[in-house]
CSV table of C-alpha atoms in Angstrom, one decimal:
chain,number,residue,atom,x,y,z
A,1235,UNK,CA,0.0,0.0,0.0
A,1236,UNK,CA,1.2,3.3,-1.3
A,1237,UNK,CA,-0.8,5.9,0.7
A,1238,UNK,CA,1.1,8.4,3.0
A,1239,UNK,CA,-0.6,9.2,6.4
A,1240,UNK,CA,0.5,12.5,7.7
A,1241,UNK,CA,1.6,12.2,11.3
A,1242,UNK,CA,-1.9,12.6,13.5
A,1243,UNK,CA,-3.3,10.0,11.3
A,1244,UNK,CA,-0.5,7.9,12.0
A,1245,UNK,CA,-1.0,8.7,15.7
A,1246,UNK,CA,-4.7,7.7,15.4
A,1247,UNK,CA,-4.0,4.3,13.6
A,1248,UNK,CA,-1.1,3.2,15.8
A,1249,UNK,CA,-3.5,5.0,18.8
A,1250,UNK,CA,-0.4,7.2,20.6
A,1251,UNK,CA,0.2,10.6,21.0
A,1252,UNK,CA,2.3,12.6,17.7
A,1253,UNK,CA,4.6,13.3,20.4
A,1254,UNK,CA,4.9,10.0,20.8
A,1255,UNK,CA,5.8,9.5,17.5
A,1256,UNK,CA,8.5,12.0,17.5
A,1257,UNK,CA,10.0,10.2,19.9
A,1258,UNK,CA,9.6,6.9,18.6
A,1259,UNK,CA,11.6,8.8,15.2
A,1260,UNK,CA,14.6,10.1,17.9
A,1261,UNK,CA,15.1,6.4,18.7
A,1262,UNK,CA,14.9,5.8,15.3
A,1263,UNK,CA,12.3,3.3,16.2
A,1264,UNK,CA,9.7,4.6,13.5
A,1265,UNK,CA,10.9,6.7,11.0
A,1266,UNK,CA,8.7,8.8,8.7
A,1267,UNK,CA,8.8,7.0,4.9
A,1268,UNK,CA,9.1,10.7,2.9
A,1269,UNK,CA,8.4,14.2,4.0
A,1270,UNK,CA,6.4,16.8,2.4
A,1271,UNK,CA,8.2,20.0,0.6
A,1272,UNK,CA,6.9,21.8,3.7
A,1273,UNK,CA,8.9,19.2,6.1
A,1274,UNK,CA,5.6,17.7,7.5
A,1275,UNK,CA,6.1,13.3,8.5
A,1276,UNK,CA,4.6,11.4,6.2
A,1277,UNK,CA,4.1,7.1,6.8
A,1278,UNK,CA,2.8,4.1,4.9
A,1279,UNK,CA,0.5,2.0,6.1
A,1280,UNK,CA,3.0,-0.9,6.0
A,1281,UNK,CA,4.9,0.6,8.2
A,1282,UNK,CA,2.8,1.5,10.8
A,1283,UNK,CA,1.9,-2.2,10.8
A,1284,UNK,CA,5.0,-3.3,11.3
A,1285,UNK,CA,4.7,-1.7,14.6
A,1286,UNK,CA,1.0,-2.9,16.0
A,1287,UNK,CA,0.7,-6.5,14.1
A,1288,UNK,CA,-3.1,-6.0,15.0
A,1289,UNK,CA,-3.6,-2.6,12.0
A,1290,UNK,CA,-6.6,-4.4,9.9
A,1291,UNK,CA,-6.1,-2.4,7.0
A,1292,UNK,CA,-8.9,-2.5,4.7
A,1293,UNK,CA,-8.3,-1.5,0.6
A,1294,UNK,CA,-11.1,-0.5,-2.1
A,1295,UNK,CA,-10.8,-4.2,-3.5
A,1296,UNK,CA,-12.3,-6.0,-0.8
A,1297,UNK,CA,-15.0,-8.2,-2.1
A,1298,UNK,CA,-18.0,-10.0,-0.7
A,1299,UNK,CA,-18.0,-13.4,-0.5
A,1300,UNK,CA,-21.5,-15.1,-1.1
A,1301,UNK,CA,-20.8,-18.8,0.9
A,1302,UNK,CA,-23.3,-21.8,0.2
A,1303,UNK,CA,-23.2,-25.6,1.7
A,1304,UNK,CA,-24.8,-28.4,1.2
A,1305,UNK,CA,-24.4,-31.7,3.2
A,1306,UNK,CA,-24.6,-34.4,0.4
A,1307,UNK,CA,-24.1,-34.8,-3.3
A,1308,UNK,CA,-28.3,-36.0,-3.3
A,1309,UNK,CA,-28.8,-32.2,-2.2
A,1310,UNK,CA,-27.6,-30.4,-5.8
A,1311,UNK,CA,-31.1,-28.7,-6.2
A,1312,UNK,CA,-30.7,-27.2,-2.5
A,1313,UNK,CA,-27.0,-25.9,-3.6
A,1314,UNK,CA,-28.2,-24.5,-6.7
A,1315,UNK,CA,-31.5,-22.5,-5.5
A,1316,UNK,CA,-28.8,-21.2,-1.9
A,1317,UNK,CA,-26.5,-19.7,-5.0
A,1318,UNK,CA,-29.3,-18.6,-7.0
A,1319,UNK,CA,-31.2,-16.4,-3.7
A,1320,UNK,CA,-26.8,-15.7,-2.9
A,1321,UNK,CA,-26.7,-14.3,-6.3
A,1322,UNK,CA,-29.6,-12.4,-6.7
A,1323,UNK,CA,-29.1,-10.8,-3.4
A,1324,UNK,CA,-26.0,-9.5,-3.8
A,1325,UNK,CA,-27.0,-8.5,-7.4
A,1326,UNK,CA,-29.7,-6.9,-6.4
A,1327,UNK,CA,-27.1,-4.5,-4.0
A,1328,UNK,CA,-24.8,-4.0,-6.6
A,1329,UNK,CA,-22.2,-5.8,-4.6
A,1330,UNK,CA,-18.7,-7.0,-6.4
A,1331,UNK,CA,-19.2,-11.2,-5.0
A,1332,UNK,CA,-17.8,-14.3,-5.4
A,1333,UNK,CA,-19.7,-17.2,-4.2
A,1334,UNK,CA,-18.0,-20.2,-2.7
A,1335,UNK,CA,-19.6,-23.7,-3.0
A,1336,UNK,CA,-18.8,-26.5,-0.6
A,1337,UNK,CA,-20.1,-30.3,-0.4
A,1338,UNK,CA,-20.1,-31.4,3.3
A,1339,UNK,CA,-21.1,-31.9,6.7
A,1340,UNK,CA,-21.7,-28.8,8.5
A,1341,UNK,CA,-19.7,-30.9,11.0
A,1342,UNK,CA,-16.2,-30.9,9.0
A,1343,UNK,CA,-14.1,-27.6,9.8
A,1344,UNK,CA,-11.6,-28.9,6.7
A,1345,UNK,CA,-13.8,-28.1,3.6
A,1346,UNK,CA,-12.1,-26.8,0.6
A,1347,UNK,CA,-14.4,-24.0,0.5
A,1348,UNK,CA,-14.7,-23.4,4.0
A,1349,UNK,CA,-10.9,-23.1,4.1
A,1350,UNK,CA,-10.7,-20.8,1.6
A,1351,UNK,CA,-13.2,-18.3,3.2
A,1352,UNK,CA,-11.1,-18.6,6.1
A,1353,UNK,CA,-8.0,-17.2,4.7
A,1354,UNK,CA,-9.4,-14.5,2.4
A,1355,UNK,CA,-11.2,-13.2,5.4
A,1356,UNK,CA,-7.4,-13.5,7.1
A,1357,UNK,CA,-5.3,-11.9,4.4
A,1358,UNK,CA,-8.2,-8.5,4.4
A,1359,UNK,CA,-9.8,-9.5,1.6
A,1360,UNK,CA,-13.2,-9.8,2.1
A,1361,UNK,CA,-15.6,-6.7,2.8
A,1362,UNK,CA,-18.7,-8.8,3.8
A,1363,UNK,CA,-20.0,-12.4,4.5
A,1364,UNK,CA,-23.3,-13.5,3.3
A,1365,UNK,CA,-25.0,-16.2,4.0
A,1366,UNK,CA,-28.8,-17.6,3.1
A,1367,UNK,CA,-28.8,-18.9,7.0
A,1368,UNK,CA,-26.3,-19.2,9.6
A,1369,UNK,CA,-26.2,-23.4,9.6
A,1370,UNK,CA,-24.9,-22.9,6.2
A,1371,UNK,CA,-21.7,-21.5,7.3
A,1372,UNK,CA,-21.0,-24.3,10.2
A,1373,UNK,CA,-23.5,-26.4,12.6
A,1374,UNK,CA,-21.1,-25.2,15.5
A,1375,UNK,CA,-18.5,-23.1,15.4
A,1376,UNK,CA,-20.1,-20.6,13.6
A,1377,UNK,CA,-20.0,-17.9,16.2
A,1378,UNK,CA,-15.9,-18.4,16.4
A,1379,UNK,CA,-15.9,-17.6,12.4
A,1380,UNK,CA,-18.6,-14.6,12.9
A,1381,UNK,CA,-15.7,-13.3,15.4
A,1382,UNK,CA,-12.9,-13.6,13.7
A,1383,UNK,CA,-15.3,-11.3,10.5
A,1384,UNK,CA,-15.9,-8.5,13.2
A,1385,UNK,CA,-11.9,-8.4,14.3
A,1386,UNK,CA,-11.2,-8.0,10.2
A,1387,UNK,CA,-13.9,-5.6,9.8
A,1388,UNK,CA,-16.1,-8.0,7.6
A,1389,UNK,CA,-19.7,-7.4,7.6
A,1390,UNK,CA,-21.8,-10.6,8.2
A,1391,UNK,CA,-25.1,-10.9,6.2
A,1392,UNK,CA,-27.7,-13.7,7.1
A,1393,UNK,CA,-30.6,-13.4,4.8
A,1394,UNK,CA,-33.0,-15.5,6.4
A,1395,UNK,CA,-32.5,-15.2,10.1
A,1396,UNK,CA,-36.2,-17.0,10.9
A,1397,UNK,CA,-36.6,-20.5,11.7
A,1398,UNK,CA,-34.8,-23.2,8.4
A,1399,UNK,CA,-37.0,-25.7,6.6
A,1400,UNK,CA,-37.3,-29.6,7.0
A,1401,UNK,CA,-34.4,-30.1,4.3
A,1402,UNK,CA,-32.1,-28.5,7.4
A,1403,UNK,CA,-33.6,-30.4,10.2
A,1404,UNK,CA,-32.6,-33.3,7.9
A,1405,UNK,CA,-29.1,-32.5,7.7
A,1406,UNK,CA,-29.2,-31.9,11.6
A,1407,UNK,CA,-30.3,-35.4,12.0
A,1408,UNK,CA,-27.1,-36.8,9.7
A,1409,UNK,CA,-24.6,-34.7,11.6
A,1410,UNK,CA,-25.9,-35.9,15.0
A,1411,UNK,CA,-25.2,-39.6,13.1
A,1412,UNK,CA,-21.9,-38.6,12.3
A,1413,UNK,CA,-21.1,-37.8,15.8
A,1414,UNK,CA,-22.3,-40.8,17.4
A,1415,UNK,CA,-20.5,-42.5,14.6
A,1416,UNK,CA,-16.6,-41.3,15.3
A,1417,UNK,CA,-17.2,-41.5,19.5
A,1418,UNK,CA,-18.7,-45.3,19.1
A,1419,UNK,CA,-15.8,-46.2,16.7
A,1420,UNK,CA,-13.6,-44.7,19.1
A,1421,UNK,CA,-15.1,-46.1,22.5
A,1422,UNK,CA,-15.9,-49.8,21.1
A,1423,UNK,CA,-13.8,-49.8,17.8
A,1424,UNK,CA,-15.3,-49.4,14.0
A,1425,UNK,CA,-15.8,-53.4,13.2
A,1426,UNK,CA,-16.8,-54.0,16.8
A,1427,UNK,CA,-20.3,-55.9,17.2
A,1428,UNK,CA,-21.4,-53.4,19.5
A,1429,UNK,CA,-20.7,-50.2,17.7
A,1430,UNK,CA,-22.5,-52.0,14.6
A,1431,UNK,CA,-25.5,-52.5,16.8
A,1432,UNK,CA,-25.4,-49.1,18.3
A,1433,UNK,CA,-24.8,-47.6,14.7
A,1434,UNK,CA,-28.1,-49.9,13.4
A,1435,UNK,CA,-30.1,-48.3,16.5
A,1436,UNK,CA,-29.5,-44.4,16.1
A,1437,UNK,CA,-29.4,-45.4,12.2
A,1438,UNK,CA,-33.4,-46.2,12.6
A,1439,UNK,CA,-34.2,-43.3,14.3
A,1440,UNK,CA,-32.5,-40.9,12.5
A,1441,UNK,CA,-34.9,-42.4,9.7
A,1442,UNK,CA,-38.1,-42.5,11.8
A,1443,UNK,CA,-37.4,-39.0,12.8
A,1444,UNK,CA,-36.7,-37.7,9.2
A,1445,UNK,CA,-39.5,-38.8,8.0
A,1446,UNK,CA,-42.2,-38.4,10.5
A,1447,UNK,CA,-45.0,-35.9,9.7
A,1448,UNK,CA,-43.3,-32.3,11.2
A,1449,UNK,CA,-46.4,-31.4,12.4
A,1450,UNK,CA,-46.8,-35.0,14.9
C-alpha cells in the first residue's frame, strides 16, 4: 500500500500521541517513509503495521463473498437455488461477489471451500460475508468464524434469520449420526459388534425422525 498518512493519522491508527511519535523517530524506532516539501512526517500504512501487528487495514478491493453448503451430493437442487437467492441478493445490492460452493457436513471444519473463506477473510480481503442462514456456514462453530469477521472488519449478512426448513432439520439429524458415529468407533472400535448395533439403532431413528410428519 502506497498511501502516505501525515503524522496525526499515524498517531490515530497506531493510537499514541504525535509526540509519541516523535520520539519513537529520535530512537529511530519509527521513521517517517518521505516528508512533504513543507517538512511535515509522512508514513505508509505498512509501516505502521509493522509496529502494531493487530492494523486491519482495509483497501477499495475487498469483495463479498457469497458462501453456500450443502451436506450431500443427493442435495444439488438445495445448492443450486442457496446460489441462485446468494446471487440475486448480492445483485440486487450492486455488490462486487464471489460465491463459494462447498459439499459437506456442516460438521467438518476442513472443507475446501470453508478453508478458503477462512483465509481470504485473514489476508483482508473480504468486505462482507453473506449467507442464506447461519447453519450454512457451520453447525457449530459458527459464532468463532462470525468473530474472527468482526476483528477483520467483515460485515456478516444472514438473509433469512427466521426458523430453516425440513431439508435443514434433515441434515441436523445426519450430523448428529456422524457424531455418534466417530465416538462409538472410538469407544468400542469401528468393526466391533457393539458399535455396529449401536450404529443400526441411532441409524433407525435418525430415519423414523426424518420422515415423521413435522407437524406429529
Amino acid at each position: 500500500m502506497n498511501n502516505l498518512l501525515s503524522i496525526g493519522q499515524a498517531s490515530k491508527v497506531l493510537g499514541v500521541s504525535i509526540q509519541t511519535l516523535r520520539n519513537w523517530e529520535k530512537r529511530g524506532l519509527l521513521k517517517p517513509d518521505n516528508y512533504t516539501k513543507g517538512g511535515e512526517r509522512r508514513y505508509k500504512l505498512e509501516s505502521l503495521k509493522n509496529i502494531n501487528k493487530n492494523i486491519v487495514f482495509h483497501n477499495d478491493n475487498r469483495k463479498t463473498i457469497a458462501y453456500a453448503r450443502v451436506s450431500s451430493a443427493d442435495q444439488k437442487e438445495d445448492l443450486i437455488r442457496q446460489v441462485q437467492v446468494l446471487e440475486l441478493y448480492c445483485s440486487k445490492l450492486g455488490f462486487n461477489y464471489e460465491v463459494i460452493q462447498d459439499l459437506g457436513s456442516g460438521m467438518n471444519y476442513y472443507k475446501k471451500g470453508l478453508t478458503k473463506l477462512l483465509n481470504l477473510i485473514l489476508e483482508s480481503q473480504v468486505k462482507r460475508l453473506v449467507l442464506t442462514h447461519k447453519d450454512r456456514l457451520l453447525r457449530f462453530g459458527a459464532e468463532l468464524v462470525f468473530a474472527i469477521c468482526e476483528a477483520k472488519g467483515v460485515e456478516v449478512i444472514i438473509i433469512n434469520q427466521g426458523d430453516e426448513n425440513v431439508r435443514f432439520e434433515e441434515e441436523l439429524a445426519k450430523d448428529v449420526l456422524e457424531i455418534i458415529t466417530v465416538f462409538s468407533a472410538r469407544l468400542y472400535g469401528a468393526r466391533s459388534k457393539k458399535n455396529k448395533q449401536l450404529l443400526e439403532q441411532m441409524q433407525e431413528v435418525v430415519e423414523n425422525n426424518v420422515t415423521a410428519d413435522p407437524q406429529d
